[in-house]
mmCIF file of C-alpha atoms and ligand atoms in Angstrom:
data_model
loop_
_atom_site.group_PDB
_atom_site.id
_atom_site.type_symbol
_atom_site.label_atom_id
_atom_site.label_comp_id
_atom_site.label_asym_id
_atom_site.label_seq_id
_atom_site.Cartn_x
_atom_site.Cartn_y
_atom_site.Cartn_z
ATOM 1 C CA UNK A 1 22.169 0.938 -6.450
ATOM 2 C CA UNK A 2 19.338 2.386 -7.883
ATOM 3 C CA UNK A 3 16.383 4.072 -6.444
ATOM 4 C CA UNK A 4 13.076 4.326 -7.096
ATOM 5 C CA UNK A 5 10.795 6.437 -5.012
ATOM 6 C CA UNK A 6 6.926 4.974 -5.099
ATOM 7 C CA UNK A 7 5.301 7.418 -2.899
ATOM 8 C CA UNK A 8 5.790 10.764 -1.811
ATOM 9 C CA UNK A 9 3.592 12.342 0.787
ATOM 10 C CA UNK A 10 4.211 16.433 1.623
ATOM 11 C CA UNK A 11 2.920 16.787 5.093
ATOM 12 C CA UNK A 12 4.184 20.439 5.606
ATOM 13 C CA UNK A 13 4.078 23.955 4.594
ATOM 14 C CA UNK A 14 6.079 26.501 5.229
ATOM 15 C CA UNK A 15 5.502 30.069 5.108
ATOM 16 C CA UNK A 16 8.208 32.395 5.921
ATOM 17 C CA UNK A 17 7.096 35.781 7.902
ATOM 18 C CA UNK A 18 10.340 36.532 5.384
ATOM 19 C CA UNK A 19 10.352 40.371 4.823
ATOM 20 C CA UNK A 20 12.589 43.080 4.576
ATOM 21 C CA UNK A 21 11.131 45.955 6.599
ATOM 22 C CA UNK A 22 10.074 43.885 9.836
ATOM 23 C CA UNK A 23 11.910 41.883 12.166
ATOM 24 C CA UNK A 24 10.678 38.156 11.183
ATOM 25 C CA UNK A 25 10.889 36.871 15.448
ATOM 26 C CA UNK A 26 8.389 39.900 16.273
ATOM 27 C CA UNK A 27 6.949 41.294 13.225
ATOM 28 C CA UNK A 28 7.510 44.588 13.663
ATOM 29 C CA UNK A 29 8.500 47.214 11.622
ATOM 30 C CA UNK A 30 12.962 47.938 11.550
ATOM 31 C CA UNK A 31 12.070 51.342 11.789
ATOM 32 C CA UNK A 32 10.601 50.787 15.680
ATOM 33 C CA UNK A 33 11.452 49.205 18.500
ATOM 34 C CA UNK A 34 11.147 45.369 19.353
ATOM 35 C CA UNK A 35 7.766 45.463 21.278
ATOM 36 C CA UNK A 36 9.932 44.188 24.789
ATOM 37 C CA UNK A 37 11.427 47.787 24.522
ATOM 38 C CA UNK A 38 8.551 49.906 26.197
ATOM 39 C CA UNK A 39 9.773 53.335 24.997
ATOM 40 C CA UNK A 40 10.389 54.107 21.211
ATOM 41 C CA UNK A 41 13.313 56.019 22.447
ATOM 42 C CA UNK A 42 15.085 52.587 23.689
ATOM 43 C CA UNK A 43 18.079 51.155 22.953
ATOM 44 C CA UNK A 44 16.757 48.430 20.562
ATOM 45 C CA UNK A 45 19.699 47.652 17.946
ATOM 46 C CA UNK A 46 19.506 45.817 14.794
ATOM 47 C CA UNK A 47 21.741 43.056 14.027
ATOM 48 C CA UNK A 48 22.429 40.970 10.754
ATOM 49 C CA UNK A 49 23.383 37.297 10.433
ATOM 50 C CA UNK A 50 26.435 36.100 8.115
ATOM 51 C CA UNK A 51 23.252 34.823 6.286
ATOM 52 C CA UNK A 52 22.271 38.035 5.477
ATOM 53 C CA UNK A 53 19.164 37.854 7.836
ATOM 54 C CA UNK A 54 18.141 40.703 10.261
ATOM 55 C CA UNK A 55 16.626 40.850 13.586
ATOM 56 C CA UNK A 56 16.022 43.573 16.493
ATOM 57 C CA UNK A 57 19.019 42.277 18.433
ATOM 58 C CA UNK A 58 16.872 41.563 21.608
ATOM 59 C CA UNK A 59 15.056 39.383 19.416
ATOM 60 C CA UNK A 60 17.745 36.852 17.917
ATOM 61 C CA UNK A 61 19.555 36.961 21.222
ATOM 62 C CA UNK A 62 16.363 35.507 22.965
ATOM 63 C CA UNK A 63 15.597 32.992 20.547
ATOM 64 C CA UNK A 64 19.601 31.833 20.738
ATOM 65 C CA UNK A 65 19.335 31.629 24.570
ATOM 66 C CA UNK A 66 16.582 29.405 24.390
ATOM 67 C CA UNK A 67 18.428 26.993 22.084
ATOM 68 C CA UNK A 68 21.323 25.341 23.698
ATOM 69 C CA UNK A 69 22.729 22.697 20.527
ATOM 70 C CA UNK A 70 22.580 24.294 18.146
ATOM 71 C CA UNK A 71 21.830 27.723 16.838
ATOM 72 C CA UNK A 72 19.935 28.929 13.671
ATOM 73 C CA UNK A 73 18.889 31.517 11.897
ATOM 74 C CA UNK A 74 15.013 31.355 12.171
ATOM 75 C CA UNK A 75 14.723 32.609 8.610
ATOM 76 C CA UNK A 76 17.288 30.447 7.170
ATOM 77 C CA UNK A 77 18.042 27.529 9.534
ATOM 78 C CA UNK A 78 21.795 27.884 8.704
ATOM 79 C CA UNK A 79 24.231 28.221 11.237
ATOM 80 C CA UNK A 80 23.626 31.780 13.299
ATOM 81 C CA UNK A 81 26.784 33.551 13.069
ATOM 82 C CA UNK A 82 26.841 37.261 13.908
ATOM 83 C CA UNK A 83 27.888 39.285 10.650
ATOM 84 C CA UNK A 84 30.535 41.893 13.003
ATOM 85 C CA UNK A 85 31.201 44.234 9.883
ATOM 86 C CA UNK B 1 14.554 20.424 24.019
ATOM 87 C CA UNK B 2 11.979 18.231 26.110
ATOM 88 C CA UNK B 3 9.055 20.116 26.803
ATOM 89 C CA UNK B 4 6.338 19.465 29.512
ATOM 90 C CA UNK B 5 3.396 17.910 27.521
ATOM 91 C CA UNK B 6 1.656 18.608 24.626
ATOM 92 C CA UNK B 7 -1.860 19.031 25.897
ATOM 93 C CA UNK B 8 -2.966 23.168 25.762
ATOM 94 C CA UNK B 9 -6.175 22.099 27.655
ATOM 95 C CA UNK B 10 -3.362 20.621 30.718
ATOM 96 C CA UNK B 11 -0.877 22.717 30.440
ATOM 97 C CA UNK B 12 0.000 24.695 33.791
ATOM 98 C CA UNK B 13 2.055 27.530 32.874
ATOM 99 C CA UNK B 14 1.430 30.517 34.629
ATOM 100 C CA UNK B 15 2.138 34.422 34.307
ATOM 101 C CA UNK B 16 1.584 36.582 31.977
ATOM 102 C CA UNK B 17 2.950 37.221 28.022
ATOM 103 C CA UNK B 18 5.657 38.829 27.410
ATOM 104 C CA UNK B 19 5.191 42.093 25.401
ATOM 105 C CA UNK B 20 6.518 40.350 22.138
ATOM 106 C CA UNK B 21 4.218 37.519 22.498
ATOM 107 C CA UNK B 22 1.126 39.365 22.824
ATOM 108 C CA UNK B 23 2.025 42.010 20.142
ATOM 109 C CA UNK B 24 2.930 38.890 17.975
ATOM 110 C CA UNK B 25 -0.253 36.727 18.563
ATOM 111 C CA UNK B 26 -2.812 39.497 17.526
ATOM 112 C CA UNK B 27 -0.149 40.257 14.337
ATOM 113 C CA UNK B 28 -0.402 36.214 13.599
ATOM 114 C CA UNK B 29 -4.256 36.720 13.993
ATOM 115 C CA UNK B 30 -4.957 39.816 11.997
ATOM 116 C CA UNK B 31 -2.716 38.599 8.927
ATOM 117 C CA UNK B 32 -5.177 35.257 9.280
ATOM 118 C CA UNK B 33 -8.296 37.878 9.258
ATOM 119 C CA UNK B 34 -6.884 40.023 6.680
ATOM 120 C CA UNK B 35 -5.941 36.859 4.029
ATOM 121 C CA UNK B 36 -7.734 33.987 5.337
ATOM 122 C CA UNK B 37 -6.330 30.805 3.651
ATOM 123 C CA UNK B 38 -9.177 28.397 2.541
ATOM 124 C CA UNK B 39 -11.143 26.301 5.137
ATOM 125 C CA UNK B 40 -9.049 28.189 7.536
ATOM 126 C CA UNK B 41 -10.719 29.934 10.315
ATOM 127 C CA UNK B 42 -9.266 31.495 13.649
ATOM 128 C CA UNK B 43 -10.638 33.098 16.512
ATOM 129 C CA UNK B 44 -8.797 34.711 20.098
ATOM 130 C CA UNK B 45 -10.431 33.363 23.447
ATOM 131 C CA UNK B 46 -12.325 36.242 24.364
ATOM 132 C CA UNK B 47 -10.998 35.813 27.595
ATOM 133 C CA UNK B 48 -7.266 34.355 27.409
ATOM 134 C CA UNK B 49 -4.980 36.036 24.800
ATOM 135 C CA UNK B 50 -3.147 32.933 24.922
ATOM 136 C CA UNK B 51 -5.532 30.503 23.781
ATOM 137 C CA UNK B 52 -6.945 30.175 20.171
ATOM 138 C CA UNK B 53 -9.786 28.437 18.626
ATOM 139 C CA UNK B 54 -9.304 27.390 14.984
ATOM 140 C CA UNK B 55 -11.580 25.221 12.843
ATOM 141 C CA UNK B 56 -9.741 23.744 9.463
ATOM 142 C CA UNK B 57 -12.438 22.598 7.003
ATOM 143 C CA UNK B 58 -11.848 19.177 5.159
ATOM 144 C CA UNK B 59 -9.967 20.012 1.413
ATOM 145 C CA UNK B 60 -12.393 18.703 -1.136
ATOM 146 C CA UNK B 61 -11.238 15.422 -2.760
ATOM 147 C CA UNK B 62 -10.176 14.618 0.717
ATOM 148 C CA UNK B 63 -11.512 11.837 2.500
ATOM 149 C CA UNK B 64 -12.006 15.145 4.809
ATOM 150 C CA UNK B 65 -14.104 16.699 2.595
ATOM 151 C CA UNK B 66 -16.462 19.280 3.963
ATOM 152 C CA UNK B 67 -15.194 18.068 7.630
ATOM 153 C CA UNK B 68 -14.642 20.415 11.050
ATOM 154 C CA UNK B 69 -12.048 19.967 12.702
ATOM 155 C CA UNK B 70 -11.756 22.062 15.777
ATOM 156 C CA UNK B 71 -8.480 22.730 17.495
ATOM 157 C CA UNK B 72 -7.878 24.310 20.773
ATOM 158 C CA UNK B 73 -4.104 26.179 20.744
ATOM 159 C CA UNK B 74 -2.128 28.002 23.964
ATOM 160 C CA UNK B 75 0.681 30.017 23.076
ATOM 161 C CA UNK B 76 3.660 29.882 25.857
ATOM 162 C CA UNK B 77 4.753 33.083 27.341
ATOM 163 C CA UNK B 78 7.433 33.689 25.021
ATOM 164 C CA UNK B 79 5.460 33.035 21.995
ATOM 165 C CA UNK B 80 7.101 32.616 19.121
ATOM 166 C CA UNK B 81 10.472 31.415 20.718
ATOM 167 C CA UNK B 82 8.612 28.591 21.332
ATOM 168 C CA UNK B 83 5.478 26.791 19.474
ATOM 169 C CA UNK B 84 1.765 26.739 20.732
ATOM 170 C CA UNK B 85 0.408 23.835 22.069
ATOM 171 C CA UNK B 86 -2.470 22.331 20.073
ATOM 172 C CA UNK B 87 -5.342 19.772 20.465
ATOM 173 C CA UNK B 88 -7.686 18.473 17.732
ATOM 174 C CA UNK B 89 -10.816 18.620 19.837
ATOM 175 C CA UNK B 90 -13.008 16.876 17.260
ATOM 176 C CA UNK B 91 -11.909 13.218 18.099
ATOM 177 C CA UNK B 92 -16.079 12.213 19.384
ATOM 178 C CA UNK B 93 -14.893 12.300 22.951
ATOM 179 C CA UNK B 94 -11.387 10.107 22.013
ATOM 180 C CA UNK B 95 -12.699 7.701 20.190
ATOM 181 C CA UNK B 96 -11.471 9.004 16.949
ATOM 182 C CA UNK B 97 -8.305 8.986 15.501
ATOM 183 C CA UNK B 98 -8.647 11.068 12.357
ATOM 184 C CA UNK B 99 -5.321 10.470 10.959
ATOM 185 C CA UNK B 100 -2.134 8.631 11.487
ATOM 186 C CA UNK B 101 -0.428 11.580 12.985
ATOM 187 C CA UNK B 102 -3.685 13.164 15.135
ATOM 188 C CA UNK B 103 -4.574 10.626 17.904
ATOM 189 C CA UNK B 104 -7.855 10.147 19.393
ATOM 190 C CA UNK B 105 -6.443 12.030 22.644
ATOM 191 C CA UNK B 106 -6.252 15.008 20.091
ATOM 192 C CA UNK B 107 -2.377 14.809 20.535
ATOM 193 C CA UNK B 108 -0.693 16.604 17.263
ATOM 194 C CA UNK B 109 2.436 14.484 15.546
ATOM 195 C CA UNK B 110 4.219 17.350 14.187
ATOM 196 C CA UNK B 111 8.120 18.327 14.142
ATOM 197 C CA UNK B 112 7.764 21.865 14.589
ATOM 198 C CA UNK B 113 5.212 21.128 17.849
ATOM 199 C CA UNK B 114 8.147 19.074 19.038
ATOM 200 C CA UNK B 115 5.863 15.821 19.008
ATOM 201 C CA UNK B 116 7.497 14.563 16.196
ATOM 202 C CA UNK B 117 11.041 13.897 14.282
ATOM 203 C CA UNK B 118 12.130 16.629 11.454
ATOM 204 C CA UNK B 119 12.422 20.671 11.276
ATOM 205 C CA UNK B 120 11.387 22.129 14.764
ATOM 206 C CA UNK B 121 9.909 25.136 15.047
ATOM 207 C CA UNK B 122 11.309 28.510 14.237
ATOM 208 C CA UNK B 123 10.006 31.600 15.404
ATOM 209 C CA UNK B 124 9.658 32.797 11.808
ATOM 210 C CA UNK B 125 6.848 30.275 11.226
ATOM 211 C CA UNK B 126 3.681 31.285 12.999
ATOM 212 C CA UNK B 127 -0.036 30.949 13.438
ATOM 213 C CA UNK B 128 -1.391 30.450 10.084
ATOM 214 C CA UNK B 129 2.048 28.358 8.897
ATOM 215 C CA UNK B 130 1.300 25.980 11.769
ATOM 216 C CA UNK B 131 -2.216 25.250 10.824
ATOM 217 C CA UNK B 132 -1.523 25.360 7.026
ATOM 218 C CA UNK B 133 0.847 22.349 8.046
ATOM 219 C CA UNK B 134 -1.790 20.572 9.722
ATOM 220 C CA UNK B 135 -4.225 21.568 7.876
ATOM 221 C CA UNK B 136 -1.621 19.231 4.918
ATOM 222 C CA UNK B 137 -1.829 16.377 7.055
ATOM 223 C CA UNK B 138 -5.565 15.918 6.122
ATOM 224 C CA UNK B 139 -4.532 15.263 2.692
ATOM 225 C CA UNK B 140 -6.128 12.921 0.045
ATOM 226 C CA UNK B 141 -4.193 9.548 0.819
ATOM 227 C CA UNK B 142 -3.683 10.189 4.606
ATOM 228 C CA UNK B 143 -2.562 6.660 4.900
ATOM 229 C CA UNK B 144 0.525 7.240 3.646
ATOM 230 C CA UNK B 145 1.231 9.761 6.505
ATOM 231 C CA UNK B 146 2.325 7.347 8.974
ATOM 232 C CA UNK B 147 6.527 6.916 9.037
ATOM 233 C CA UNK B 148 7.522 4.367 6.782
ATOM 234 C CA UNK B 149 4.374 3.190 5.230
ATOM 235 C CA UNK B 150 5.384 3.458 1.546
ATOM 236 C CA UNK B 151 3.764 0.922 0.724
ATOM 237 C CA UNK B 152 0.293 -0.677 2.021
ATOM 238 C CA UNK B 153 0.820 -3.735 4.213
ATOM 239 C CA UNK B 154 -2.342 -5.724 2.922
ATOM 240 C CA UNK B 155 -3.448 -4.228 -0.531
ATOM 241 C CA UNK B 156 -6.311 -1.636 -0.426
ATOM 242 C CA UNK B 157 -5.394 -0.281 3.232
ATOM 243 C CA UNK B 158 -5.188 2.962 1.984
ATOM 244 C CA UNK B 159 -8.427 2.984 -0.090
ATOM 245 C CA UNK B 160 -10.287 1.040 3.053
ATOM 246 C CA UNK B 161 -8.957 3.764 5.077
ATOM 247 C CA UNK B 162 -10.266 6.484 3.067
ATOM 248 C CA UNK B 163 -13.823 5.015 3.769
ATOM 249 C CA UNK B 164 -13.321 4.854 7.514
ATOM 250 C CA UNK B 165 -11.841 8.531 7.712
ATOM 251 C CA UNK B 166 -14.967 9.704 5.297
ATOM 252 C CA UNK B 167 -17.627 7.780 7.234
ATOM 253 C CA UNK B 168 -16.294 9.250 10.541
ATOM 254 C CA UNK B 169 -15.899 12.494 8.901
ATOM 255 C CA UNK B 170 -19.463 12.630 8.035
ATOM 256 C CA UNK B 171 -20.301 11.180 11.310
ATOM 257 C CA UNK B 172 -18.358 12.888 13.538
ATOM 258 C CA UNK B 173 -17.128 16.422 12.127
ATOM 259 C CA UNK B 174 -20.042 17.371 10.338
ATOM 260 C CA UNK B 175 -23.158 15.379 11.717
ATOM 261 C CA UNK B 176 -21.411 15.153 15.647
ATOM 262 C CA UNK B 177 -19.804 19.024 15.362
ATOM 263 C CA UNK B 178 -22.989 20.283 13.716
ATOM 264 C CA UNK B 179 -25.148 18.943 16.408
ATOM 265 C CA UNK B 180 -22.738 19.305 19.126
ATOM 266 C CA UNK B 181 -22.926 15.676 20.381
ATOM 267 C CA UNK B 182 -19.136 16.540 22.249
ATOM 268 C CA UNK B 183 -20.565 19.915 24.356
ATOM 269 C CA UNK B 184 -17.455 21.400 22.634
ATOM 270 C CA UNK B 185 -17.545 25.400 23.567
ATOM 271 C CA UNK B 186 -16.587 26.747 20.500
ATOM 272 C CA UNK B 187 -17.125 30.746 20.295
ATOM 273 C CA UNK B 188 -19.595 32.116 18.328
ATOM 274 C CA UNK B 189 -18.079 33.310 15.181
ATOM 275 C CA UNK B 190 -16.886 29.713 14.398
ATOM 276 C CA UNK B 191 -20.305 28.226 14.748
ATOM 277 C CA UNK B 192 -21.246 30.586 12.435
ATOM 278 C CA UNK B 193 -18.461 29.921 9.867
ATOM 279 C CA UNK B 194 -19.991 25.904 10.261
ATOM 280 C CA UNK B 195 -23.157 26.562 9.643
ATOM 281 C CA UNK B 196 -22.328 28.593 5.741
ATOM 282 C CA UNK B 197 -19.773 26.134 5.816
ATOM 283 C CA UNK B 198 -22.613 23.348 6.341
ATOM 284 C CA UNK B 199 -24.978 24.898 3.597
ATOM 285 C CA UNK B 200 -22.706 24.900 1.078
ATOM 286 C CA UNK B 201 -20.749 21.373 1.383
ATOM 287 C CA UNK B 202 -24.492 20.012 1.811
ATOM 288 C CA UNK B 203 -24.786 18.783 -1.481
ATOM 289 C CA UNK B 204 -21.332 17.007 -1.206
ATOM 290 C CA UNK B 205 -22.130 15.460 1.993
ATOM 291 C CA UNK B 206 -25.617 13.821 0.394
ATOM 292 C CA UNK B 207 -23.542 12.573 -2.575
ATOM 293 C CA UNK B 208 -21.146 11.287 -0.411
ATOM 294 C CA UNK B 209 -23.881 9.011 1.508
ATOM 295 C CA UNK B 210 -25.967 8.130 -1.257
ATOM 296 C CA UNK B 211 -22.427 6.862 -2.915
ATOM 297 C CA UNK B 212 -21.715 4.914 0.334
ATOM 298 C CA UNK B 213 -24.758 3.561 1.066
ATOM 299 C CA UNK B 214 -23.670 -0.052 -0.028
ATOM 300 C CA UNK B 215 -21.752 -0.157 2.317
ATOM 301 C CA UNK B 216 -24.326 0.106 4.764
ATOM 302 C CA UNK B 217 -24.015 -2.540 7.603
ATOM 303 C CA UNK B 218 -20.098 -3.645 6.612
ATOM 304 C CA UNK B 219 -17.569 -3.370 8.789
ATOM 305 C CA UNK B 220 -14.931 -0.636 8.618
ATOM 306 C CA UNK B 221 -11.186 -1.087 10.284
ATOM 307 C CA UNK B 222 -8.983 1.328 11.077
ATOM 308 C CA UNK B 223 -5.539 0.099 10.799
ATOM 309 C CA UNK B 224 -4.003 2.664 13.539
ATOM 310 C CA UNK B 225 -6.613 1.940 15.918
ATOM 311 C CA UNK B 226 -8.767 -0.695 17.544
ATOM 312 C CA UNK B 227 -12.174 -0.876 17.527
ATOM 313 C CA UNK B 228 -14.849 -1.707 14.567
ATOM 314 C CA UNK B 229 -17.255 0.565 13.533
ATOM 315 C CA UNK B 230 -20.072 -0.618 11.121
ATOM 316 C CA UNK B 231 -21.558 2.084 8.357
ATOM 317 C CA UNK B 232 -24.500 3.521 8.677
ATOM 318 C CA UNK B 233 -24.895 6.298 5.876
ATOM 319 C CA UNK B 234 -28.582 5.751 5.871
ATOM 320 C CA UNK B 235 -28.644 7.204 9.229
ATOM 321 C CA UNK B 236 -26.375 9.835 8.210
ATOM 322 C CA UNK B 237 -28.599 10.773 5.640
ATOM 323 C CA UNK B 238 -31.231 11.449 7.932
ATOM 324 C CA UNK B 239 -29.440 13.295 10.481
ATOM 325 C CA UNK B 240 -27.920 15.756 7.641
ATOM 326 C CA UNK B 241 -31.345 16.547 6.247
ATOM 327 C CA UNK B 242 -32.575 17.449 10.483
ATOM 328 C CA UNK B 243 -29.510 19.535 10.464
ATOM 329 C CA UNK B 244 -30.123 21.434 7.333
ATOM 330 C CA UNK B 245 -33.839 22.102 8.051
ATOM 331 C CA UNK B 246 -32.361 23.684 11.135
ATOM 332 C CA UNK B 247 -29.881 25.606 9.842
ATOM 333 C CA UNK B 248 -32.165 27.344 6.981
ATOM 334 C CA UNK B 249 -34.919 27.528 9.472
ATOM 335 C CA UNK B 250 -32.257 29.482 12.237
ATOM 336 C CA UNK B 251 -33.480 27.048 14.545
ATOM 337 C CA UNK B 252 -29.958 25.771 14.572
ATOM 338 C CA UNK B 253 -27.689 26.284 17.742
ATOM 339 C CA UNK B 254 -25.725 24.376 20.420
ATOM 340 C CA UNK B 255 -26.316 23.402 23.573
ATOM 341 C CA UNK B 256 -25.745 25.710 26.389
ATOM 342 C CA UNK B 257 -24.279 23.858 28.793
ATOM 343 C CA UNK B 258 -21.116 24.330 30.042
ATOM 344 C CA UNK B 259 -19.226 21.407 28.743
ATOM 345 C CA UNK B 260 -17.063 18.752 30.390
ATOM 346 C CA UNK B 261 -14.607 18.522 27.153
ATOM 347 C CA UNK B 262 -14.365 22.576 27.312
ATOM 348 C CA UNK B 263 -10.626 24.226 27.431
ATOM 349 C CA UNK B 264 -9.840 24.226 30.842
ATOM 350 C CA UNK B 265 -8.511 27.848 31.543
ATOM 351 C CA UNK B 266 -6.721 27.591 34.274
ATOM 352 C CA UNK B 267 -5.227 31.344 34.564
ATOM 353 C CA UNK B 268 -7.055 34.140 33.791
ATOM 354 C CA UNK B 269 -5.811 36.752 31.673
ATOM 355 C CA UNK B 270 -6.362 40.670 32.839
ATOM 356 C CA UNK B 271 -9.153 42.494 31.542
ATOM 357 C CA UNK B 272 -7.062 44.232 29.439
ATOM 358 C CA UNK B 273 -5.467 41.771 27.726
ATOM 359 C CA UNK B 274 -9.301 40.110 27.416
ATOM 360 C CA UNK B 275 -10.327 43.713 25.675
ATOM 361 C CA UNK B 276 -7.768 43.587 23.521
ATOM 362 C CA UNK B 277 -8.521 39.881 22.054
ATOM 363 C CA UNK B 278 -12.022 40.344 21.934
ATOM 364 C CA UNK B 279 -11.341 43.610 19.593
ATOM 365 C CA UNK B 280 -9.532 41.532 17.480
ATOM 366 C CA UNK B 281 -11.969 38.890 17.521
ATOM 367 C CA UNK B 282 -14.975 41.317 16.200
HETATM 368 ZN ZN1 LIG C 301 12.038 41.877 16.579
HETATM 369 ZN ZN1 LIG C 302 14.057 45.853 21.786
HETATM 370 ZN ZN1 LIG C 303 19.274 33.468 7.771
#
């Protein structure tokens, strides 16, 4: 079977907040503090995907409660799988 | 995941932002103030943190050329797990439906609003993705848009739709915006941005009447909608010229009135939260 495509109509763009010194979920800076952690002095872990893909850990873990099939990386849309080095 | 409507000016949800929302809503502005995309403008509700007024102006070589299209967004509490809400409010009171995938109830058709099939929405993406992607739904053959219309069902659909979206565009989101037939409340610094905006697409929007003008008195049909609508460029012609008198003379505003159409805020935001978006806003 062949296939011939006529028509081809982009109706998106995407732009990735993709960058290596701030979270891409909350924009900030790796070097603070996910802006839910009041004090700088917080807890506020990173964490990297098997995808390579960092977030503040409070971050990613509130974007993968609020997705109950199934679970991506918002950077990559590949399967989130924490990278436990 | 279902989500309750898709209407920002009806949607109920209470509370406040979380931290990471608000923090992340004036980041998505600033970056739009800092390196505004073209025909791309934004503005915070100087009261609500949540909601944001954007106009997208028409691409040329659109049948949206020179067009404004005003959109009311509310961002959800936990902005950016999950998208805004957005209306096009430039639909001439719902009687409008500017593209296959905006309806004339303003409604949005887009995957990562959750209105429509395809990618969802990722909290990487934010404001000025999401209204780059609309912004590409006003594209040159906006026919085309609709799910499985490869191909035109009676030959020269798409072309006869171009004239109906350019004839409303003129109508509606220059000559209808510009004079505020809708008693939209759009903030200050927009209606600004419309009238430079106006000034310098004038010469366009003349061309693109005197071009029309045979067409004067015909009958345009919107395959996506009902209802006829006959041209009437000559009139259009004559409003444009009032308009632009007004705007060089600075004779030019809105109405006053509060407006029936306006964003219904339902919730207040504190007065802090209202210093901080105005502050951004200036
Ligand atoms: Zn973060
Ligand atoms: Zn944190
Ligand atoms: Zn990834």
């Amino acid at each position: 079977m062949k296939v011939t495509i006529k028509n081809w109509v982009g109706v998106a763009t995407w732009r990735w907040v993709a960058n290596d010194d701030n979270c891409g979920i909350c924009r900030m800076p790796f070097d603070g503090c996910c802006p839910d952690c009041k004090l700088p002095g917080d807890d506020c872990p990173l964490v990297w995907g098997q995808c390579s893909h960092c977030f503040h850990m409070h971050c990613i873990v509130k974007w993968l409660q609020s997705q109950q099939v199934n679970q991506q990386c918002p950077m990559c849309r590949q399967e989130w799988k924490f990278n436990n080095k | 995941m279902p989500r309750s409507g898709w209407d920002p000016t009806e949607d109920s949800e209470q509370g406040t932002l979380t931290a990471t929302a608000s923090s992340r809503i004036k980041r998505d502005l600033m970056t739009i103030f800092t390196d505004p995309p073209p025909g791309l403008f934004v503005v915070g509700d100087e009261l609500n943190l949540k909601i944001i007024h954007a106009i997208i102006v028409g691409v040329m070589d659109t049948p949206y050329e020179g067009g404004f299209f005003y959109f009311v967004l509310k961002c959800p509490n936990d902005y950016p797990i999950r998208p805004p809400k957005v209306k096009l409010m430039t639909t001439d009171a719902g009687n409008v439906r500017f593209n296959p995938n905006i309806y004339s109830s303003g409604k949005v058709c887009l995957s990562i609003l959750g209105t429509w099939n395809g990618p969802a929405w990722s909290p990487a993406q934010q404001l000025s993705s999401l209204l780059l992607s609309i912004q590409s739904l006003l594209n040159e053959k906006p026919y085309f848009n609709e799910p499985g219309l490869v191909q035109e069902q009676i030959p020269g659909d798409s072309k006869r739709y171009n004239e109906f979206i350019q004839h409303e565009t003129l109508r509606v989101s220059v000559c209808g915006m510009m004079e505020n037939q809708c008693r939209l409340s759009i903030p200050e610094q927009l209606k600004d941005i419309m009238g430079k905006t106006f000034l310098e697409f004038y010469d366009q929007y003349v061309e693109i009447a005197k071009n029309n003008m045979h067409l004067d008195g015909t009958e345009m049909i919107d395959p996506f909608n009902k209802g006829r609508h006959l041209c009437h460029y000559k009139n259009l012609l004559l409003r444009l010229e009032k308009i632009r008198a007004k705007v060089m003379g600075k004779t030019w505003n809105f109405f006053k009135e509060p407006s029936c159409t306006n964003v219904d805020l339902k919730e207040r935001q504190t007065n802090e939260e209202a210093k901080c978006s105005s502050t951004i806003a200036s």
